[in-house]
């Protein structure tokens, strides 16, 4: 049985994936609706753009944290691939430490950004606070940090085992 | 700003982090943060640039293109396009290879992705080609090189990334139009090469599809083709923005896949969305961190210094374009397309403007060039996917790749130096 920490990370991972997936689907519907209102009902939906942007920010940052756990970010292992034994371990620990640093910077300075923009609103739709939208930045940093700690303590997660998902990098282009 | 060490820290730091196997997106962020600390820019400003990078309505076209492509690929369009292509070229010698190239041309117009094309068309055609006696490496190489048409033929989400990296000064509609001829040229060049190889190796011919059957197959494929009409037609004729047309395409593709082709079930959606999220979030966070990186480059006047450097080497347009092409081909061997577009465009755009190259034309050159990188070892995502499907080693594919690589390189040279090939259609269709 997986350790409790890993099981909690599994839940967080699937929540991040669900948030990002639902955000994409909702954005498509909202923007489709705004086109319908513009051409068929002949009135624009002023709220469609700010809400979609707010969702896109959540999708990007929470999705990126999930991508880290799924090993889906583009990286180049050409130089470290040939390393063996302690050198290989040292190189991967170094990457983990660098990821910890960038995650902590996202949390610390992200909170600063949220505080600065908390009372700002989108001009087209004043019910959304910019600071709330940007809270995804420290949120993503925190989740990435938890995933990095998981990797440091328990090694790379085995997502294949319970979901049939690939842990190979997702590729685009 | 930052003296001589600032740019070294930014650019050198990036390459060092990438070499260490830090994800490229986070390597961009870390090097931008390190450089900002060095020159005394508050880190909040860097974080704001990262957020600003994704806080952009035009970029929402990217998730929608990827989702529409995934819906069409999983929803039964790939096999219909293969059958449709078979009507036109299946009966000639090396017919299956020709079908592969033509189907990629059609599919590229729908998915806009070389990897999606390789996995969809390749999964169908590589095993068929092997069964018919085609050489394993040939089957894989035809698939991966023809899939690069998807990057150039509109719609292409890489065109959106380029337009963004160019600071929003390049029209997405113009980029779409400029990609048509170069995309078709890749297909034609590969078809000529395939005809020569097929004739030399006596690869089999297919059978002519009867007219009644051809009409039935065409009707089935047309529903899928309408996705292209929605996206490209909507953008070019100014009916929708790129983001709006892509969102409409998602809704349309969903309806076609679920209710017309009926090859996608509700239970398939979580897995499909998982793949889409992994691709989209990876690209979008890359864009966010690349925005911060580009901001630091601008503060340190790196694009201006690079322009100055190129112009000290030569002021000849042909020479500078060749140097840029060689540089991109080498970089493309090691890094993926999206990060290279995001890193190189802000640096190279002032250079190419200073020698009088249209940024739309340059967009096609950079996409074509980096498309070649996707199939070139040692690091080529499309090559890796193709080899995995074809069950052959990278070495096996790479050894037989050179004629295909040469054909694509010739197209790159033609598109680079004969500007009207890319620019005639955009100039004709200005709204």
XYZ file of C-alpha atoms in Angstrom:
604
model
C 0.000 0.000 0.000
C 1.205 3.488 -0.835
C 2.333 5.734 2.061
C -0.275 8.257 3.262
C 1.712 11.231 1.907
C 1.790 9.682 -1.588
C -1.952 8.938 -1.441
C -2.649 12.569 -0.478
C -0.453 13.688 -3.391
C -2.448 11.377 -5.694
C -5.633 13.176 -4.637
C -4.071 16.626 -5.121
C -2.770 15.557 -8.535
C -6.206 14.417 -9.716
C -7.838 17.573 -8.320
C -5.326 19.698 -10.283
C -6.004 17.694 -13.451
C -9.752 17.981 -12.941
C -9.589 21.752 -12.298
C -7.507 22.264 -15.430
C -9.631 19.953 -17.607
C -12.927 21.454 -16.470
C -11.498 24.963 -16.943
C -10.675 24.229 -20.611
C -14.134 22.768 -21.271
C -15.930 25.650 -19.513
C -13.831 28.223 -21.408
C -14.802 26.643 -24.738
C -18.493 26.754 -23.804
C -18.314 30.344 -22.510
C -16.530 31.635 -25.600
C -18.856 29.646 -27.879
C -21.772 31.243 -26.019
C -20.309 34.729 -26.454
C -20.107 34.168 -30.233
C -23.739 32.988 -30.195
C -24.909 36.047 -28.270
C -22.972 38.373 -30.590
C -24.251 36.941 -33.878
C -27.637 35.505 -32.948
C -28.848 37.604 -30.020
C -26.913 40.655 -31.355
C -25.556 41.597 -27.954
C -22.043 40.911 -26.685
C -21.280 38.945 -23.508
C -18.917 41.349 -21.755
C -18.189 38.791 -19.023
C -16.993 35.978 -21.292
C -13.448 37.264 -21.800
C -12.494 38.075 -18.164
C -13.993 34.821 -16.872
C -12.168 32.826 -19.551
C -8.896 34.540 -18.717
C -9.411 33.824 -15.010
C -10.033 30.156 -15.842
C -7.008 30.058 -18.160
C -4.751 31.253 -15.329
C -6.081 28.492 -13.015
C -5.747 25.905 -15.777
C -2.155 26.941 -16.514
C -0.785 27.031 -12.988
C -2.623 24.062 -11.451
C -2.153 22.080 -14.678
C 1.570 22.894 -14.640
C 1.894 21.548 -11.091
C 0.188 18.317 -12.202
C 2.491 18.205 -15.249
C 5.502 18.264 -12.935
C 4.240 15.166 -11.087
C 3.341 13.448 -14.378
C 6.824 14.267 -15.722
C 5.100 15.979 -18.644
C 7.238 19.131 -18.853
C 9.722 19.391 -21.700
C 13.230 18.723 -20.435
C 16.460 17.567 -22.030
C 18.233 14.643 -20.385
C 20.853 14.309 -23.108
C 23.802 15.229 -20.872
C 22.677 13.600 -17.626
C 21.425 10.401 -19.321
C 24.955 8.998 -19.466
C 25.600 9.517 -15.743
C 25.642 6.440 -13.507
C 25.592 5.786 -9.748
C 26.255 8.706 -7.374
C 26.717 11.234 -10.212
C 23.259 10.446 -11.563
C 21.701 10.708 -8.073
C 23.530 13.979 -7.448
C 22.288 15.465 -10.739
C 18.662 14.526 -10.070
C 18.854 15.818 -6.452
C 20.242 19.086 -7.803
C 17.256 19.405 -10.151
C 14.905 18.692 -7.226
C 16.593 21.407 -5.140
C 16.323 23.893 -8.017
C 12.622 23.001 -8.342
C 12.232 23.600 -4.590
C 13.809 27.049 -5.010
C 11.544 28.046 -7.894
C 8.471 26.697 -6.036
C 9.351 28.678 -2.912
C 9.890 31.833 -4.987
C 6.465 31.285 -6.587
C 4.887 30.965 -3.122
C 6.663 33.887 -1.427
C 6.585 36.430 -4.243
C 3.261 35.102 -5.519
C 1.698 35.960 -2.152
C 3.201 39.444 -2.520
C 1.616 39.732 -5.966
C -1.765 38.576 -4.625
C -1.603 41.181 -1.832
C -0.709 43.940 -4.304
C -3.501 43.096 -6.759
C -6.130 41.886 -4.283
C -8.412 44.919 -4.627
C -7.957 45.348 -8.386
C -10.821 44.175 -10.600
C -11.156 43.430 -14.313
C -12.698 46.547 -15.925
C -15.126 44.464 -18.062
C -16.386 42.371 -15.141
C -15.895 43.877 -11.720
C -16.934 40.807 -9.735
C -13.570 39.113 -10.255
C -10.624 40.342 -8.215
C -7.268 40.131 -9.970
C -5.608 39.037 -6.716
C -7.956 36.061 -6.410
C -7.145 35.000 -9.985
C -3.411 35.343 -9.330
C -3.669 33.236 -6.166
C -3.155 30.300 -8.550
C 0.502 31.324 -8.715
C 1.406 30.724 -5.037
C -1.122 27.851 -5.009
C 0.679 26.160 -7.877
C 4.029 26.868 -6.205
C 2.838 25.174 -2.987
C 1.522 22.100 -4.797
C 4.694 21.814 -6.889
C 6.715 22.058 -3.677
C 4.697 19.199 -2.155
C 5.261 17.118 -5.304
C 9.013 17.848 -5.220
C 9.155 16.736 -1.576
C 7.297 13.547 -2.541
C 9.877 12.873 -5.247
C 12.747 13.554 -2.821
C 11.340 11.285 -0.098
C 9.575 8.504 -2.026
C 11.032 8.775 -5.542
C 9.090 9.379 -8.798
C 5.357 8.623 -8.420
C 3.962 5.609 -10.243
C 0.941 7.074 -11.990
C 0.693 4.115 -14.364
C -0.148 1.753 -11.524
C -3.564 3.151 -10.698
C -4.751 5.117 -13.658
C -3.256 3.778 -16.815
C -1.796 7.225 -17.380
C 1.568 7.670 -18.939
C 4.379 9.201 -16.927
C 6.258 9.891 -20.129
C 6.525 13.528 -21.160
C 3.425 14.738 -22.967
C 4.561 16.096 -26.247
C 3.161 18.785 -28.421
C 4.570 20.629 -31.434
C 21.689 47.171 -17.897
C 23.480 44.459 -15.946
C 26.902 44.991 -17.595
C 28.460 42.040 -19.353
C 27.687 39.492 -16.644
C 23.900 40.045 -16.651
C 23.333 38.550 -20.125
C 25.803 35.737 -19.349
C 23.849 34.919 -16.188
C 20.541 34.991 -18.053
C 21.447 33.070 -21.211
C 24.281 30.971 -19.765
C 22.174 30.154 -16.708
C 19.333 29.007 -18.938
C 21.506 26.637 -20.945
C 23.207 25.303 -17.798
C 19.849 24.581 -16.145
C 18.475 22.936 -19.292
C 21.625 20.801 -19.547
C 21.068 19.703 -15.929
C 17.620 18.398 -17.004
C 15.590 21.106 -15.239
C 12.229 21.397 -17.086
C 12.699 24.097 -19.755
C 9.800 26.219 -18.437
C 11.218 26.362 -14.906
C 14.752 26.857 -16.262
C 13.471 29.992 -18.036
C 11.890 31.182 -14.775
C 14.946 30.424 -12.625
C 17.391 32.159 -14.966
C 15.081 35.193 -15.235
C 14.840 35.327 -11.420
C 18.605 35.003 -10.970
C 19.265 37.762 -13.516
C 16.632 40.022 -11.933
C 18.250 39.610 -8.498
C 21.617 40.449 -10.061
C 20.450 43.698 -11.657
C 18.173 44.636 -8.766
C 14.711 44.135 -10.273
C 12.138 43.073 -7.614
C 11.087 39.447 -8.011
C 7.428 40.515 -7.787
C 7.941 42.149 -11.198
C 9.109 38.806 -12.618
C 6.107 37.006 -11.117
C 3.832 39.679 -12.602
C 5.377 39.072 -16.029
C 4.772 35.323 -15.641
C 1.101 35.953 -14.815
C 0.771 38.527 -17.600
C 2.165 35.935 -19.981
C -0.840 33.655 -19.539
C -3.368 36.411 -18.788
C -3.995 36.890 -22.511
C -7.208 36.158 -24.400
C -5.475 35.496 -27.749
C -3.506 32.616 -26.202
C -6.678 30.726 -25.297
C -6.718 29.544 -28.913
C -3.898 27.133 -27.966
C -5.869 24.925 -25.525
C -8.820 24.921 -27.914
C -6.733 23.881 -30.942
C -5.175 21.065 -28.920
C -8.573 19.926 -27.589
C -10.274 20.099 -31.012
C -7.372 18.109 -32.501
C -7.599 15.472 -29.743
C -11.365 15.152 -30.179
C -10.995 14.666 -33.920
C -8.055 12.257 -33.567
C -9.797 10.077 -30.965
C -13.188 10.560 -32.537
C -12.577 8.660 -35.746
C -11.386 11.338 -38.147
C -7.896 9.835 -38.662
C -9.097 6.589 -40.255
C -11.574 8.513 -42.418
C -8.819 10.793 -43.687
C -6.613 7.775 -44.428
C -9.443 6.240 -46.481
C -10.072 9.586 -48.156
C -6.384 9.979 -49.111
C -6.404 6.402 -50.403
C -8.894 7.421 -53.118
C -6.379 9.812 -54.686
C -2.989 8.135 -54.323
C -3.516 4.600 -52.992
C -3.417 2.971 -56.431
C 0.067 4.172 -57.460
C 3.363 2.421 -56.629
C 4.232 3.019 -52.990
C 0.568 3.921 -52.561
C 0.424 3.404 -48.799
C 3.367 5.752 -48.255
C 1.656 8.330 -50.497
C -1.560 7.860 -48.521
C 0.440 8.476 -45.340
C 1.760 11.795 -46.698
C -1.581 12.983 -48.068
C -3.501 11.945 -44.945
C -0.970 13.890 -42.852
C -1.583 16.926 -45.033
C -5.339 16.639 -44.365
C -4.941 15.743 -40.699
C -2.374 18.519 -40.147
C -5.020 20.955 -41.278
C -7.197 19.710 -38.453
C -4.832 18.990 -35.552
C -2.036 21.485 -36.208
C 0.301 19.158 -34.366
C 3.100 16.985 -35.679
C 3.042 14.619 -32.709
C -0.761 14.201 -32.781
C -0.469 13.484 -36.489
C 2.296 10.898 -36.019
C 0.426 9.091 -33.269
C -2.942 9.113 -35.074
C -1.961 8.477 -38.699
C 1.148 6.479 -37.747
C -0.799 4.086 -35.502
C -2.996 3.213 -38.472
C -0.512 3.267 -41.338
C 2.875 2.152 -39.957
C 1.620 -1.387 -39.087
C -0.205 -1.563 -42.465
C 2.918 -0.481 -44.345
C 5.060 -3.042 -42.536
C 2.550 -5.802 -43.340
C 2.641 -4.813 -47.021
C 6.418 -5.230 -47.111
C 7.606 -1.647 -46.637
C 10.891 -1.304 -44.783
C 10.381 -0.499 -41.037
C 12.586 2.604 -41.003
C 11.063 3.859 -44.270
C 7.545 3.526 -42.818
C 8.506 5.483 -39.697
C 10.433 8.155 -41.597
C 7.613 8.782 -44.079
C 5.210 9.170 -41.145
C 7.303 11.513 -39.016
C 8.508 13.785 -41.794
C 5.071 14.109 -43.392
C 3.581 14.914 -39.978
C 5.560 18.171 -39.919
C 3.108 19.489 -42.512
C 0.700 19.875 -39.585
C 2.896 22.568 -38.058
C 2.820 24.744 -41.156
C -0.570 24.046 -42.742
C -3.221 26.145 -40.986
C -4.452 26.076 -38.324
C -1.318 25.731 -36.243
C -1.037 26.494 -32.560
C 2.655 27.147 -33.110
C 1.581 30.089 -35.293
C -0.281 31.478 -32.262
C 2.823 30.994 -30.103
C 4.960 32.769 -32.729
C 2.473 35.649 -33.039
C 2.555 36.025 -29.255
C 6.365 35.831 -29.073
C 6.542 38.501 -31.784
C 4.801 40.851 -29.378
C 1.388 40.680 -31.030
C 2.640 42.573 -34.082
C 2.100 39.656 -36.483
C -1.364 38.771 -37.787
C -2.450 35.197 -37.061
C -4.615 35.202 -40.209
C -1.586 36.193 -42.313
C 0.498 33.441 -40.707
C -2.210 30.896 -41.476
C -2.332 31.993 -45.112
C 1.453 32.058 -45.448
C 1.678 28.434 -44.279
C -0.471 26.963 -47.030
C 2.060 26.758 -49.888
C 5.119 25.766 -47.792
C 3.027 23.063 -46.076
C 1.894 21.628 -49.388
C 5.487 21.869 -50.685
C 6.697 19.574 -47.887
C 4.035 17.056 -48.905
C 4.945 17.241 -52.593
C 8.693 16.970 -51.915
C 8.106 13.876 -49.782
C 5.821 12.377 -52.435
C 8.488 12.784 -55.138
C 11.070 11.184 -52.854
C 8.671 8.368 -51.969
C 7.917 7.712 -55.652
C 11.657 7.363 -56.370
C 12.297 5.050 -53.401
C 9.109 3.015 -54.040
C 10.076 2.495 -57.654
C 13.631 1.437 -56.743
C 12.473 -0.967 -54.015
C 9.415 -2.228 -55.921
C 6.973 -1.354 -53.154
C 3.397 -2.548 -53.881
C 0.565 -0.668 -55.596
C -2.898 -0.444 -54.060
C -6.207 -0.823 -55.830
C -8.326 1.880 -57.410
C -11.304 2.747 -55.183
C -14.646 2.329 -57.051
C -16.547 5.591 -57.618
C -19.543 4.749 -55.416
C -17.236 3.798 -52.543
C -15.151 6.945 -53.115
C -18.247 9.132 -52.796
C -19.269 7.400 -49.539
C -15.755 7.786 -48.061
C -15.576 11.456 -49.110
C -18.911 12.243 -47.507
C -17.709 10.737 -44.211
C -14.477 12.745 -44.266
C -16.179 16.041 -45.105
C -17.653 16.398 -41.610
C -14.118 16.413 -40.227
C -12.869 18.854 -42.854
C -15.490 21.356 -41.741
C -13.382 21.903 -38.597
C -10.701 23.465 -40.795
C -13.291 25.605 -42.557
C -14.547 26.865 -39.188
C -11.110 27.724 -37.818
C -9.282 28.969 -40.886
C -12.310 30.493 -42.621
C -13.466 32.190 -39.420
C -10.060 33.760 -38.765
C -9.206 34.731 -42.348
C -12.569 36.311 -43.094
C -12.562 38.130 -39.763
C -15.807 36.496 -38.571
C -14.218 35.288 -35.346
C -10.960 35.873 -33.535
C -8.589 32.883 -33.528
C -9.682 32.091 -29.965
C -13.381 32.223 -30.807
C -13.017 30.088 -33.930
C -10.993 27.516 -31.983
C -13.677 27.391 -29.252
C -16.381 26.862 -31.887
C -14.195 24.142 -33.428
C -14.013 22.376 -30.030
C -17.810 22.362 -29.725
C -18.192 21.210 -33.344
C -15.536 18.489 -33.013
C -17.185 17.258 -29.801
C -20.578 16.970 -31.502
C -19.104 15.200 -34.559
C -17.017 12.748 -32.520
C -19.775 11.948 -30.016
C -22.925 12.036 -32.098
C -22.027 11.778 -35.818
C -19.027 9.420 -35.934
C -19.989 7.911 -32.548
C -16.427 6.761 -31.942
C -15.989 8.624 -28.680
C -17.872 7.693 -25.507
C -18.362 9.730 -22.318
C -16.074 7.280 -20.481
C -13.246 8.138 -22.927
C -13.346 11.834 -22.061
C -11.372 11.862 -18.752
C -8.396 10.140 -20.402
C -8.635 12.406 -23.448
C -8.828 15.516 -21.255
C -5.871 14.252 -19.175
C -3.696 14.166 -22.287
C -4.939 17.596 -23.382
C -4.261 19.142 -19.950
C -0.718 17.742 -19.873
C 0.045 19.220 -23.293
C -1.726 22.546 -22.810
C -0.551 23.340 -19.273
C 3.005 22.495 -20.278
C 2.852 24.936 -23.218
C 1.041 27.681 -21.309
C 3.417 27.668 -18.310
C 6.273 27.729 -20.807
C 4.750 30.871 -22.303
C 4.375 32.420 -18.835
C 7.990 31.830 -17.830
C 9.216 32.772 -21.320
C 7.466 36.157 -20.918
C 9.537 36.848 -17.817
C 12.655 35.692 -19.639
C 11.876 37.937 -22.644
C 11.302 40.872 -20.266
C 14.761 40.384 -18.781
C 16.299 40.069 -22.259
C 14.703 43.376 -23.262
C 15.917 45.098 -20.077
C 19.442 43.905 -20.845
C 19.071 44.969 -24.511
C 20.066 41.489 -25.666
C 17.984 41.559 -28.912
C 19.657 44.842 -29.914
C 23.099 43.432 -29.140
C 22.378 40.265 -31.148
C 21.216 42.385 -34.101
C 24.409 44.429 -33.864
C 26.443 41.207 -33.740
C 24.780 39.721 -36.821
C 25.227 42.952 -38.763
C 28.935 43.075 -37.925
C 29.296 39.602 -39.468
C 27.467 40.575 -42.648
C 24.826 42.938 -43.944
C 23.884 40.531 -46.711
C 20.314 39.248 -46.329
C 21.131 35.851 -47.869
C 24.092 35.285 -45.539
C 22.216 36.375 -42.396
C 19.218 34.182 -43.226
C 21.565 31.236 -43.788
C 23.293 31.859 -40.449
C 19.917 32.046 -38.701
C 18.739 28.865 -40.415
C 21.873 26.956 -39.430
C 21.609 28.224 -35.853
C 17.936 27.167 -35.629
C 18.632 23.761 -37.201
C 21.347 23.102 -34.609
C 19.187 24.331 -31.702
C 16.249 22.325 -33.047
C 18.313 19.153 -32.747
C 18.371 19.595 -28.977
C 15.244 21.463 -27.967
C 11.526 21.312 -28.659
C 9.671 23.709 -30.894
C 7.560 25.809 -28.506
C 10.404 26.836 -26.171
C 12.660 27.667 -29.113
C 9.993 29.845 -30.749
C 9.471 31.645 -27.437
C 13.197 32.151 -26.768
C 14.452 32.878 -30.291
C 11.668 35.053 -31.729
C 12.226 38.139 -29.525
C 15.994 37.862 -30.136
C 15.867 37.314 -33.898
C 12.905 39.485 -34.884
C 14.896 42.772 -34.744
C 17.649 41.102 -36.806
C 15.332 39.988 -39.580
C 13.441 43.307 -39.569
C 16.752 45.138 -39.974
C 17.461 43.194 -43.186
C 13.949 43.722 -44.551
C 12.405 40.270 -44.021
C 8.663 40.265 -43.362
C 7.925 38.910 -39.835
C 5.138 36.724 -41.319
C 7.651 35.175 -43.740
C 10.088 34.687 -40.879
C 7.368 32.962 -38.857
C 7.047 30.330 -41.573
C 10.847 29.961 -41.820
C 11.189 29.442 -38.067
C 8.302 26.927 -37.905
C 9.557 24.986 -40.919
C 13.083 24.973 -39.550
C 12.103 23.853 -36.056
C 9.746 21.292 -37.604
C 12.834 19.665 -39.120
C 14.300 19.686 -35.608
C 11.375 17.605 -34.358
C 12.455 14.674 -36.530
C 16.215 15.149 -36.123
C 18.152 13.176 -33.487
C 19.344 13.308 -30.773
C 16.242 15.070 -29.381
C 13.169 14.956 -31.608
C 9.772 14.398 -30.036
C 8.095 13.378 -33.292
C 10.980 11.008 -34.070
C 10.601 9.406 -30.623
C 6.837 8.924 -31.002
C 7.234 7.527 -34.544
C 9.931 5.050 -33.432
C 7.776 3.930 -30.505
C 4.833 3.238 -32.829
C 7.033 1.564 -35.453
C 8.844 -0.462 -32.744
C 12.282 0.425 -34.086
C 15.289 2.077 -32.452
C 16.124 5.758 -32.896
C 19.399 4.687 -34.567
C 17.539 2.530 -37.097
C 15.268 5.418 -38.087
C 18.073 7.998 -38.012
C 20.309 6.013 -40.360
C 17.598 5.993 -43.056
C 16.400 9.545 -42.389
C 18.835 11.524 -44.528
C 16.893 11.538 -47.876
C 13.773 12.770 -46.053
C 15.792 15.338 -44.119
C 17.360 16.533 -47.376
C 13.927 16.906 -49.022
C 12.721 19.014 -46.095
C 15.933 21.059 -46.094
C 15.446 21.836 -49.817
C 11.912 23.052 -49.062
C 13.301 25.183 -46.203
C 15.836 26.785 -48.534
C 13.214 27.441 -51.215
C 10.806 28.998 -48.713
C 13.596 31.068 -47.137
C 14.978 32.513 -50.356
C 11.933 32.612 -52.649
C 9.788 34.879 -50.504
C 6.655 34.811 -52.754
C 6.201 31.088 -52.026
C 5.011 31.972 -48.541
C 3.909 35.562 -49.010
C 1.870 35.587 -52.233
C -1.357 34.307 -50.655
C -1.217 36.607 -47.575
C -0.580 39.599 -49.863
C -3.481 38.630 -52.118
C -5.885 38.172 -49.215
C -5.512 41.315 -47.106
C -8.629 42.377 -45.226
